[in-house]
CSV table of C-alpha atoms and ligand atoms in Angstrom, one decimal:
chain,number,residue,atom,x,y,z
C,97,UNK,CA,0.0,0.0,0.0
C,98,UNK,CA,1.4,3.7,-1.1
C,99,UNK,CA,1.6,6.2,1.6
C,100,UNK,CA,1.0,10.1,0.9
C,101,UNK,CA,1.7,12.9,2.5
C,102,UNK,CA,-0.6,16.5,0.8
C,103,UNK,CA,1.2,19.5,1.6
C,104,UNK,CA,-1.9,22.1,1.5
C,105,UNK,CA,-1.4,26.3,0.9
C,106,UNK,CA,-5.0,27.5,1.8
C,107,UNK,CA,-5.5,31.6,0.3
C,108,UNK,CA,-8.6,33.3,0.5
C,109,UNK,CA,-9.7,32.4,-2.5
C,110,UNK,CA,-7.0,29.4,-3.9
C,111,UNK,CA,-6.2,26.1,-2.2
C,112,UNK,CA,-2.2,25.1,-3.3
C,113,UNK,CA,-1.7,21.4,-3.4
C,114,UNK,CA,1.4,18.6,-3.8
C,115,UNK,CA,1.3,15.1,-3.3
C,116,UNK,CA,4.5,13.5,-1.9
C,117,UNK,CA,4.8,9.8,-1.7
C,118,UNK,CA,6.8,8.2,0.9
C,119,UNK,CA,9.8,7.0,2.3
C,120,UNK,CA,11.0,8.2,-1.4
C,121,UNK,CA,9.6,11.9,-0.4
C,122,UNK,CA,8.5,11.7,-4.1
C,123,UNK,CA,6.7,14.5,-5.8
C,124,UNK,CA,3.9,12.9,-7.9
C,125,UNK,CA,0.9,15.6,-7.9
C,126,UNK,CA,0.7,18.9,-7.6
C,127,UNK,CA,-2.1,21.5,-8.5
C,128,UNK,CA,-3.9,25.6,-7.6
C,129,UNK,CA,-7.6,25.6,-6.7
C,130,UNK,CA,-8.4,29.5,-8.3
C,131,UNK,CA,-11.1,31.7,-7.6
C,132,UNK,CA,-12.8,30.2,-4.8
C,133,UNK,CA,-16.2,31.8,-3.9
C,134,UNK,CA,-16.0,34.1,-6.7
C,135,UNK,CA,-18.7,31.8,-8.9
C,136,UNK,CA,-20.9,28.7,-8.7
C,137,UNK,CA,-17.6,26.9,-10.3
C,138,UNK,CA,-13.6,27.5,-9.4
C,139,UNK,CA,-10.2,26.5,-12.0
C,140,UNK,CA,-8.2,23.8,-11.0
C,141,UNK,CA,-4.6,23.8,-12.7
C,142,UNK,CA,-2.7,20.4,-11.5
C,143,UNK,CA,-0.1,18.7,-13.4
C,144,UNK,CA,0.9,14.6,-12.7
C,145,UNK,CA,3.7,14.2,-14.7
C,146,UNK,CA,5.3,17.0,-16.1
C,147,UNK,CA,2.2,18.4,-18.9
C,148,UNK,CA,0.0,21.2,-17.2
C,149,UNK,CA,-3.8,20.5,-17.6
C,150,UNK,CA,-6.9,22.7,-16.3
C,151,UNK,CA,-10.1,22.0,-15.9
C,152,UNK,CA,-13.0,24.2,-14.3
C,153,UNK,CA,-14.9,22.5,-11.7
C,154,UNK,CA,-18.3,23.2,-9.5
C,155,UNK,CA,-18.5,24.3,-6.5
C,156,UNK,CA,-17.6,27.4,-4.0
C,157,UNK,CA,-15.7,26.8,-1.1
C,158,UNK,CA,-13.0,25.5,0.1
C,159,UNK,CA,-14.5,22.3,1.4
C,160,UNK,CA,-15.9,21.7,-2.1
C,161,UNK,CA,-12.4,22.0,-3.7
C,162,UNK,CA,-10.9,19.7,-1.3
C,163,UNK,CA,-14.0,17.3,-2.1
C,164,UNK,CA,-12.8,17.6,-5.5
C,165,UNK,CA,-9.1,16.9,-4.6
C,166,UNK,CA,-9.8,13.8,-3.0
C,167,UNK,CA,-12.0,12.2,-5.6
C,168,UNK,CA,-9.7,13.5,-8.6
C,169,UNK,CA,-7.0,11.7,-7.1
C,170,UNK,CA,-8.8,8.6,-7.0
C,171,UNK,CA,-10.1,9.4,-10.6
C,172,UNK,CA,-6.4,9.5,-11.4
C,173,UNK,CA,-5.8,6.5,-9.5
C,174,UNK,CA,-3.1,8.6,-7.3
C,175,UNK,CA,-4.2,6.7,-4.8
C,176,UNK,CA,-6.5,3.0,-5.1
C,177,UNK,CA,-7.9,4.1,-1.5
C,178,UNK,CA,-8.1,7.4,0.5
C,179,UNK,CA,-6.7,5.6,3.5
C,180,UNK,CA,-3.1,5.6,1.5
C,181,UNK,CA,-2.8,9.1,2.2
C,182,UNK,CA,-1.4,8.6,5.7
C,183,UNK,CA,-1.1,12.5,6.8
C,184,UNK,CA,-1.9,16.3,5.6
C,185,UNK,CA,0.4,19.1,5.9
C,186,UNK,CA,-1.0,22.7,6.6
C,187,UNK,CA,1.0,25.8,6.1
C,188,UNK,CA,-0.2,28.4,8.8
C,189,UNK,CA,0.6,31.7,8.7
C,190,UNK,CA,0.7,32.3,12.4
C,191,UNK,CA,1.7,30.4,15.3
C,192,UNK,CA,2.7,33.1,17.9
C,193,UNK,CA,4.3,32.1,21.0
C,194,UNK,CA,2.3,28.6,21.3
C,195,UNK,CA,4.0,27.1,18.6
C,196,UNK,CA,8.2,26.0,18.9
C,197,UNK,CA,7.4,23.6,15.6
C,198,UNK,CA,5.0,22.1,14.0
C,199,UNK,CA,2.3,20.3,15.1
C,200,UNK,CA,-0.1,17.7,14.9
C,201,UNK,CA,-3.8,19.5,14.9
C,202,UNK,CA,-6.1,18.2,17.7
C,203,UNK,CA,-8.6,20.2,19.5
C,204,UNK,CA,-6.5,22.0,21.5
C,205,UNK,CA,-4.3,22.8,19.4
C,206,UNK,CA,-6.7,24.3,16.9
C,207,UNK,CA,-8.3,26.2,19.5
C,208,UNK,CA,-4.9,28.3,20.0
C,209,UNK,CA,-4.4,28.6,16.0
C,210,UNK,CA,-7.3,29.6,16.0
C,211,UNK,CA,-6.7,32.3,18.7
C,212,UNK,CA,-3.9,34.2,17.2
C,213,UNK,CA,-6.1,34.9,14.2
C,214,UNK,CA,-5.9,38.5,14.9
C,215,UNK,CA,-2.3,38.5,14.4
C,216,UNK,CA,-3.0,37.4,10.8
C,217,UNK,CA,-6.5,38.2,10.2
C,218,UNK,CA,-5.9,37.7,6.2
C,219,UNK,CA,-4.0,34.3,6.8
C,220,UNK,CA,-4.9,32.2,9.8
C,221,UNK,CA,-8.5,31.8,9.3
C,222,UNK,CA,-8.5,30.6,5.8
C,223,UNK,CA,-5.6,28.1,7.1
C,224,UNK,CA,-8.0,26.7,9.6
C,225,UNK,CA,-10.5,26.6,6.6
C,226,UNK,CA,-8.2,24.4,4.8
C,227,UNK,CA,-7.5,22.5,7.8
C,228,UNK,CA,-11.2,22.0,8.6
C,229,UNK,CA,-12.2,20.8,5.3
C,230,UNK,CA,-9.6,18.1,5.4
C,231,UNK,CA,-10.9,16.8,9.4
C,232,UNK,CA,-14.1,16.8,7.6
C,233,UNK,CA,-13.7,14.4,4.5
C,234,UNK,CA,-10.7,12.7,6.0
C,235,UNK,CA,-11.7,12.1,9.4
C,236,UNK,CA,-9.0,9.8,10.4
C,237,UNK,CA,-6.1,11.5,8.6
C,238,UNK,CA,-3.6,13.3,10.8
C,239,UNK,CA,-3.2,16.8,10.2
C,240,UNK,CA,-0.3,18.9,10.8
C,241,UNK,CA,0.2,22.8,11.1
C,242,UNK,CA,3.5,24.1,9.7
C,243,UNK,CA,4.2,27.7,11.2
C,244,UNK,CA,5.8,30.7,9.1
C,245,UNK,CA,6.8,31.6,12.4
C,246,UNK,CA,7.6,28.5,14.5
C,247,UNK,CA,11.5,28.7,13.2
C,248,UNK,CA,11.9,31.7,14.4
C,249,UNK,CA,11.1,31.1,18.3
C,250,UNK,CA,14.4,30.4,19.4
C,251,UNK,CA,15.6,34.0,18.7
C,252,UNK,CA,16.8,35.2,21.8
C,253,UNK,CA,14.6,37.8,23.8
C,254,UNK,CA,17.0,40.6,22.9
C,255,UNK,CA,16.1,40.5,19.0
C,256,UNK,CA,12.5,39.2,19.2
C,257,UNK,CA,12.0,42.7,21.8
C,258,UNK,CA,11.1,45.9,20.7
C,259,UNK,CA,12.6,49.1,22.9
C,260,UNK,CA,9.2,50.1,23.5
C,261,UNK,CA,7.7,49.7,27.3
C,262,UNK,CA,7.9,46.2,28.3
C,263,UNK,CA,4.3,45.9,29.5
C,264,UNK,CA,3.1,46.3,25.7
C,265,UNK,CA,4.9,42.8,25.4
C,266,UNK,CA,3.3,41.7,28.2
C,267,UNK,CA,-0.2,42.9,27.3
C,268,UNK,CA,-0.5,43.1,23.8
C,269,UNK,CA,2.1,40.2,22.7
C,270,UNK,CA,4.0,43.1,20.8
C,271,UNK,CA,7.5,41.3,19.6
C,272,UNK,CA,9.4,40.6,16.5
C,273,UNK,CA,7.8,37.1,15.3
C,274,UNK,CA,9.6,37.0,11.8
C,275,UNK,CA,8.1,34.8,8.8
C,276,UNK,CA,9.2,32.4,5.8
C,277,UNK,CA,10.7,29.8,8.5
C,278,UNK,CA,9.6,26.8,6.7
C,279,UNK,CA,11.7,28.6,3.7
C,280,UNK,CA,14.5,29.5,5.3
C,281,UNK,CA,15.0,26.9,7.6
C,282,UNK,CA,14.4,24.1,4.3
C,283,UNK,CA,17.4,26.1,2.1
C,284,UNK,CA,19.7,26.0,5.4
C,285,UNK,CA,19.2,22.4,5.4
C,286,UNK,CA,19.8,21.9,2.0
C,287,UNK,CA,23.1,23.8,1.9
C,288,UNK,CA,24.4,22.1,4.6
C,289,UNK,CA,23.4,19.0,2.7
C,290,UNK,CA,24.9,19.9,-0.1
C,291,UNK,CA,28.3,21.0,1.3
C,292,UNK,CA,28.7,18.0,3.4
C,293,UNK,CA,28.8,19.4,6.5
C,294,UNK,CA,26.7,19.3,9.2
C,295,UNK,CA,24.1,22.5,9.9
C,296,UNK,CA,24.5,22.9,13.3
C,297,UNK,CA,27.7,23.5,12.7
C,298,UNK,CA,27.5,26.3,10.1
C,299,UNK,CA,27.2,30.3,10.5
C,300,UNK,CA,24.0,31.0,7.5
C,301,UNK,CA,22.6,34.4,5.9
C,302,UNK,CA,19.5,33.2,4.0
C,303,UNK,CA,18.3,35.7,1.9
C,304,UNK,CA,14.5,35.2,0.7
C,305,UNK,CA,13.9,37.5,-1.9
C,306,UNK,CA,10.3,36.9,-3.6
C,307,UNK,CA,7.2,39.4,-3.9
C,308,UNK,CA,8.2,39.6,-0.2
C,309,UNK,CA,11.9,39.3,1.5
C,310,UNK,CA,13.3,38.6,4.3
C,311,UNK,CA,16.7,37.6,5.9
C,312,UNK,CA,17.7,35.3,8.8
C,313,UNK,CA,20.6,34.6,10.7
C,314,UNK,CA,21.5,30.8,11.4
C,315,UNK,CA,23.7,29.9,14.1
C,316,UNK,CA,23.3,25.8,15.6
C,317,UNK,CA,20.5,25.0,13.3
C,318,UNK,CA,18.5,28.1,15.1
C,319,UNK,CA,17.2,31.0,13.7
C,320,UNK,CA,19.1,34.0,15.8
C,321,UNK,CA,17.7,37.1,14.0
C,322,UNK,CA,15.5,37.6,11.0
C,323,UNK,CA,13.9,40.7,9.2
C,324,UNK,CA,10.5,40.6,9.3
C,325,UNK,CA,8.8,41.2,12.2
C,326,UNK,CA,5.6,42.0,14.2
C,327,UNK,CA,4.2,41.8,11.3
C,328,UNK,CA,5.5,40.8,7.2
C,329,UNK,CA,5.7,44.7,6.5
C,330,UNK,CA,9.0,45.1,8.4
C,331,UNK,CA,12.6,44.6,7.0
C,332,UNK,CA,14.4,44.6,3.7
C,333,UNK,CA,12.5,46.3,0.7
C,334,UNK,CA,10.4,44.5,-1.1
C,335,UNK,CA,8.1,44.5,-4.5
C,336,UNK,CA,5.4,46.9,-2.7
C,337,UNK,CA,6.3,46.9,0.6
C,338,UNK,CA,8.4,49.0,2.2
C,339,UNK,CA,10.5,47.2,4.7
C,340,UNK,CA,11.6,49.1,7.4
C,341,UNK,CA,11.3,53.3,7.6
C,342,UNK,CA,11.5,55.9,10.4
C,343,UNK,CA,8.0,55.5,12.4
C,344,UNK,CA,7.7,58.8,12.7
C,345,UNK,CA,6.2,58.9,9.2
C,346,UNK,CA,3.7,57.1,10.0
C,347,UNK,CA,2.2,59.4,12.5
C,348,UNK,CA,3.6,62.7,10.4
C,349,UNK,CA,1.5,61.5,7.1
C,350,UNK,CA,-1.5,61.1,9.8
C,351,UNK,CA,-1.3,64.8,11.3
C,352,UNK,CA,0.0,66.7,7.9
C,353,UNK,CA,-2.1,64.6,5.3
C,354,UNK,CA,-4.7,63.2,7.8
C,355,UNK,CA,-4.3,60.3,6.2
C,356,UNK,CA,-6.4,57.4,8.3
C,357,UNK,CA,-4.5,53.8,9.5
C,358,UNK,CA,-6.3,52.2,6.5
C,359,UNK,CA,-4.9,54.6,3.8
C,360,UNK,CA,-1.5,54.5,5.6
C,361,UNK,CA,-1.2,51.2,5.4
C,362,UNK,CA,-2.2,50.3,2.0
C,363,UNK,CA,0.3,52.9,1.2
C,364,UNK,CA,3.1,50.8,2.9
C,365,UNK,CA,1.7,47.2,1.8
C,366,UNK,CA,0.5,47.7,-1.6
C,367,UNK,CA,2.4,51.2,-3.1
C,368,UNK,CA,5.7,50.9,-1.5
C,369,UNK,CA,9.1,49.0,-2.4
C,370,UNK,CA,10.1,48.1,-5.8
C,371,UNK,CA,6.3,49.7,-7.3
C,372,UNK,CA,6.4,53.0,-4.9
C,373,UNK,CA,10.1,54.3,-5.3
C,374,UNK,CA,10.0,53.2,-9.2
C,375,UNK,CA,6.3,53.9,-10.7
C,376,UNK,CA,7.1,51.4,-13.4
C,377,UNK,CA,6.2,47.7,-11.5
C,378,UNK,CA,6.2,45.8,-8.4
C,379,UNK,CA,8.1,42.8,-10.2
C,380,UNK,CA,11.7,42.2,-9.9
C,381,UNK,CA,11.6,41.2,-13.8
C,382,UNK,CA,10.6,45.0,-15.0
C,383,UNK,CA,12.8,46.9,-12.7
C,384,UNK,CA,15.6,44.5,-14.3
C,385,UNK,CA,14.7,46.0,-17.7
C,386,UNK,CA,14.2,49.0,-16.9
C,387,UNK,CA,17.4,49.4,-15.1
C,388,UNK,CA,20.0,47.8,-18.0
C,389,UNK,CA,18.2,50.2,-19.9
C,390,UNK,CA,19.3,53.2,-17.8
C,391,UNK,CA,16.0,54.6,-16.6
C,392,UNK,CA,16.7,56.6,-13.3
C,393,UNK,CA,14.0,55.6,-10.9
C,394,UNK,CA,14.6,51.8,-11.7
C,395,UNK,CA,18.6,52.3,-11.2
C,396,UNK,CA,17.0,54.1,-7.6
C,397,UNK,CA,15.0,51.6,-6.9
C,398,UNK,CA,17.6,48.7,-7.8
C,399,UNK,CA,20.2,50.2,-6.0
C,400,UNK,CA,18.0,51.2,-2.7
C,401,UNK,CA,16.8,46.8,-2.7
C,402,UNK,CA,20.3,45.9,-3.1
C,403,UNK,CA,21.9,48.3,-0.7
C,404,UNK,CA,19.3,47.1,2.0
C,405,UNK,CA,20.7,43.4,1.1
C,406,UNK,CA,23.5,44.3,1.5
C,407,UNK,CA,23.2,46.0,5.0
C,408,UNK,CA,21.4,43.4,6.4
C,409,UNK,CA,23.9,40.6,5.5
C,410,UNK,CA,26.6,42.9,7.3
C,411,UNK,CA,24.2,43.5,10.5
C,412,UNK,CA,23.5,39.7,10.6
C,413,UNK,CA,27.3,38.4,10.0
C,414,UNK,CA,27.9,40.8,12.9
C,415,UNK,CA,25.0,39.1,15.1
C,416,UNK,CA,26.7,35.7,13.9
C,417,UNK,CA,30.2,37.0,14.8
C,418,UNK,CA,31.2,35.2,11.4
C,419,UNK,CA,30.0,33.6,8.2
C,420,UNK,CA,30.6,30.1,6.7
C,421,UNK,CA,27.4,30.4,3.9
C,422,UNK,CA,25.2,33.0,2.3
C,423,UNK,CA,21.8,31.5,0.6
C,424,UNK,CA,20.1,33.2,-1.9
C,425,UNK,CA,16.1,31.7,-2.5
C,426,UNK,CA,12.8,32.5,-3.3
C,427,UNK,CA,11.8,33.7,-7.2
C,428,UNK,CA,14.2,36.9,-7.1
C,429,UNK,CA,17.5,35.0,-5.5
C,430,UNK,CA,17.0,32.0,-7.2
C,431,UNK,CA,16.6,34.1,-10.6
C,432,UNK,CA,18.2,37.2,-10.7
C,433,UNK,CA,22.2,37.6,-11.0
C,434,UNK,CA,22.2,41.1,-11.0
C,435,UNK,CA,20.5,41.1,-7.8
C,436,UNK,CA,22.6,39.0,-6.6
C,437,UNK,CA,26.0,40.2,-7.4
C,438,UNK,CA,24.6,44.0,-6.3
C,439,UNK,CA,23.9,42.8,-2.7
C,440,UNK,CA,27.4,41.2,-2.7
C,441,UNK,CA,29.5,44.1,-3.6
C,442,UNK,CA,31.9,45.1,-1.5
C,443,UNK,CA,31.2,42.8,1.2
C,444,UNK,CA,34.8,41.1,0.6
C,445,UNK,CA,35.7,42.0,4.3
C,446,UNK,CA,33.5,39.3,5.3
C,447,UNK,CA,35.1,37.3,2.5
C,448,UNK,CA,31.9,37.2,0.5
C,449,UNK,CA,32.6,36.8,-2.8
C,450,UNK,CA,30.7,36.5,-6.1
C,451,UNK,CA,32.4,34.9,-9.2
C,452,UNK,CA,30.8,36.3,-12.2
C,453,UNK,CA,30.3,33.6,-14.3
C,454,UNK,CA,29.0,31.2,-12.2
C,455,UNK,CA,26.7,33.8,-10.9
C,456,UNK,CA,25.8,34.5,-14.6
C,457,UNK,CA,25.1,30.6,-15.3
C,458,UNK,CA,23.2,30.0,-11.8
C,459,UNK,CA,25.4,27.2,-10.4
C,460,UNK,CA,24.9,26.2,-7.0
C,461,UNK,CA,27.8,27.4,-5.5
C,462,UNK,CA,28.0,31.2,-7.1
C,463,UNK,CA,31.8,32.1,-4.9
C,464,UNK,CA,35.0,32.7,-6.3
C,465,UNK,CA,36.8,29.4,-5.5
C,466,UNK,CA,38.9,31.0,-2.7
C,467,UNK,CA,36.2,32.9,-1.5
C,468,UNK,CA,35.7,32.5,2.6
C,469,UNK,CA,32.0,32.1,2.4
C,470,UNK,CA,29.9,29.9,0.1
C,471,UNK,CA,27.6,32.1,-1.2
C,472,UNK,CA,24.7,30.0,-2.7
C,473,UNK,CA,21.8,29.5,-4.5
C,474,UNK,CA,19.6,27.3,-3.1
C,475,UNK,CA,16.2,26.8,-4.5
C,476,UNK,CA,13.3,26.9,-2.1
C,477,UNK,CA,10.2,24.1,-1.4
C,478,UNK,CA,8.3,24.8,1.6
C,479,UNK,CA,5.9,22.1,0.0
C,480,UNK,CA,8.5,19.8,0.4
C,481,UNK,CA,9.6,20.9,3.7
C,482,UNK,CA,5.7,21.2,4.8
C,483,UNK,CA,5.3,17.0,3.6
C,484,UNK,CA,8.9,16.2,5.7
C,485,UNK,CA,8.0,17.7,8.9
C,486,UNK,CA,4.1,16.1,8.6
C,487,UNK,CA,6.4,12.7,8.1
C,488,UNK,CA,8.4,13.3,10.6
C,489,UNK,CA,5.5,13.7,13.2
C,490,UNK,CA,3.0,11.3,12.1
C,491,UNK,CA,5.7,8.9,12.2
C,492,UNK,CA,6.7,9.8,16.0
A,524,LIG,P1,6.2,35.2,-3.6
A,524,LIG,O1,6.2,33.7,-3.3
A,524,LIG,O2,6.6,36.1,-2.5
A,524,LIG,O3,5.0,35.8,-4.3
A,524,LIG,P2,8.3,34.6,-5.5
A,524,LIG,O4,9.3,33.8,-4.7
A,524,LIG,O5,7.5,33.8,-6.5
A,524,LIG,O6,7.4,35.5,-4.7
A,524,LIG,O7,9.1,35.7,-6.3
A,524,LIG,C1,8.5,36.6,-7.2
A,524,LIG,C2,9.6,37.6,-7.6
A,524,LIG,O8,10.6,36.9,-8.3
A,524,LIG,C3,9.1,38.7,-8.6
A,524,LIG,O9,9.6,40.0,-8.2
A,524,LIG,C4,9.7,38.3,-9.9
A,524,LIG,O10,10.0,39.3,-10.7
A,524,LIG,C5,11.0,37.6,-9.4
A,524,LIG,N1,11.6,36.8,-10.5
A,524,LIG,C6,11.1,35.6,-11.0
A,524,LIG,N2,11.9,35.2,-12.0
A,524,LIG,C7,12.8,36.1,-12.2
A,524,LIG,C8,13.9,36.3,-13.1
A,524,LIG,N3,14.2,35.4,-14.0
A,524,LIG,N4,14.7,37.3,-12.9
A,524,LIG,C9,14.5,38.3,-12.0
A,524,LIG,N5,13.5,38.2,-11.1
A,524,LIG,C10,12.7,37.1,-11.2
């Protein structure tokens, strides 16, 4: 009999899916649930073995399109019976304080997911959707919560604190929580895999650069300090956020501009970063363009991401007191060499190093060969590291 392990992405209106078979950690399925709740019908996209296919299929929430799921992969004879999928892996946004790692969802444990919800009001609520729809078809499944934050709870109090009065810790659970764990704790791994060496004993800078970015510093396996905080606006720069900025702003734009928190904010989420400082595009791909092509605000806004990169590596290797390897991930680090060698220049006093053509050519290892630090690119999968951690509990 197979075993399966789903790794499950629940948005508010798309439910992300991969289906991993085990012990091979196999991926043999994956497929996007789109437009949920906006019609009678949603669009599935899936592919089994390599082709893409689509199909549009009836119903309007997500307990419908994980209905669907489970039938289509008996349709597909994925599985012969349901029982073969022996666990589901959920990622969830939030996990606060409750959550050191990952999880395996019982009542109780719900019940606290389900009361940090106003920490991620957009998030944690359609994750417990996702997770509910599952208890209900698959009632004797396991499920497992996989936290953005959980990697991150080992900071120690001096970088998860604010230096704002204590008691608005102690009341209103005000702290640096960070995000993209799952991502940055799977490409730490994986470099450490990949170099031979073990992880606990490496000094890491991950750098996840995507539509949103942050950084973390690794020391024993343990996340020490990472961008993102209270909340995913904070940090480096990003496509339309704006990363960190003087707070006062925030309380000027309300008093000259009487802007209100709502307009404020949608100013630093959604018109900020990359999009704000540029006016030409939010994506890493246009700025690109626009900047070999010599357009001002795109060499601004190139230079202004980079530079913050940059800063942030040499804060971090600081915090680290050293640096044996610098990961870039996500669709930016992965993809973009300029990017790359940008946020690497001049960093050689940390013996970062960026050799151009293996930068140029994306190989894993992107140093100069006596370069100090391996910078690399590692690729992310928080899928992957979503179905290993479900394994790793279900099988406890
Ligand atoms: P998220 O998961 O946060 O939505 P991704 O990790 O998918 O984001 O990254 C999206 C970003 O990656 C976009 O800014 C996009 O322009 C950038 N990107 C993707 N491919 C390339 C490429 N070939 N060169 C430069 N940037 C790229």
């Amino acid at each position: 009999m197979k075993e399966l392990i789903i790794a499950i992405n629940s948005g508010s209106s798309s439910l992300k899916f991969q289906v991993y078979e085990f012990p091979e950690e196999k991926k043999i399925a994956k497929g996007l649930f789109e437009r949920i709740g906006l019609a009678s019908s949603m669009d599935l996209t899936y592919s089994l073995d390599g082709g893409k296919s689509s199909r549009s299929v009836k119903g309007e929430t997500h307990e419908d399109a994980v209905k669907y799921l489970l039938d289509f992969l008996l349709e597909e004879k994925i599985v012969a019976d349901l029982s073969e999928i022996t666990g589901v892996g959920h990622r969830v946004a939030h996990g606060g304080e409750f959550f050191k790692g990952s999880c395996i969802v019982e009542d109780e444990s719900l019940k606290k997911i389900k009361s940090l919800s106003h920490l991620a009001p957009l998030h944690n609520p359609i994750n417990i959707m996702g997770i509910e729809a599952f208890k209900n078809n698959l009632p004797a499944c396991p499920q497992v919560a996989v936290f953005d934050t959980s990697f991150h709870q080992t900071m120690p109090e001096e970088n998860y604190l604010y230096p704002i009065p204590y008691k608005l810790y102690e009341e209103e659970g005000i702290r640096r929580f960070g995000f993209h764990g799952t991502s940055h704790q799977f490409v730490a791994t994986e470099a450490a895999k990949s170099l031979g060496k073990k992880l606990e004993d490496l000094k890491i800078i991950s750098c996840h650069l995507g539509n949103g970015g942050s950084i973390c510093g690794i020391k024993n396996g343990q996340s020490v300090i990472t961008s993102m905080g209270f909340t995913p606006l904070a940090g480096i720069m990003m496509g339309t956020r704006c990363g960190d900025i003087d707070p006062s702003i925030v309380t000027y734009l309300g008093r000259k501009k009487q802007m209100s928190f709502a307009e404020i904010e949608q100013m630093m989420n959604q018109d900020s970063g990359f999009k704000g400082v540029s006016g030409i595009s939010s994506d890493a791909r246009d700025i690109e363009e626009a900047f070999e092509q010599g357009d001002p605000k795109a060499v601004l806004a190139m230079n202004m991401f980079c530079g913050r990169v940059k800063q942030m590596i040499g804060a971090y290797a600081a915090e680290l007191g050293g640096l044996d390897v610098l990961i870039f991930t996500a669709g930016i680090g992965e993809n973009s060499p300029i990017i790359r060698q940008l946020s690497c220049e001049g960093l050689s006093l940390f013996g970062i190093t960026v050799d151009e053509e293996r930068n140029n050519t994306r190989q894993a290892i992107v140093s100069q060969e006596n370069g100090r630090v391996a910078v690399m690119i590692v690729p992310t999968n928080e899928e992957r590291m979503i179905v290993r951690e479900t394994n790793q509990l279900i099988s406890k």
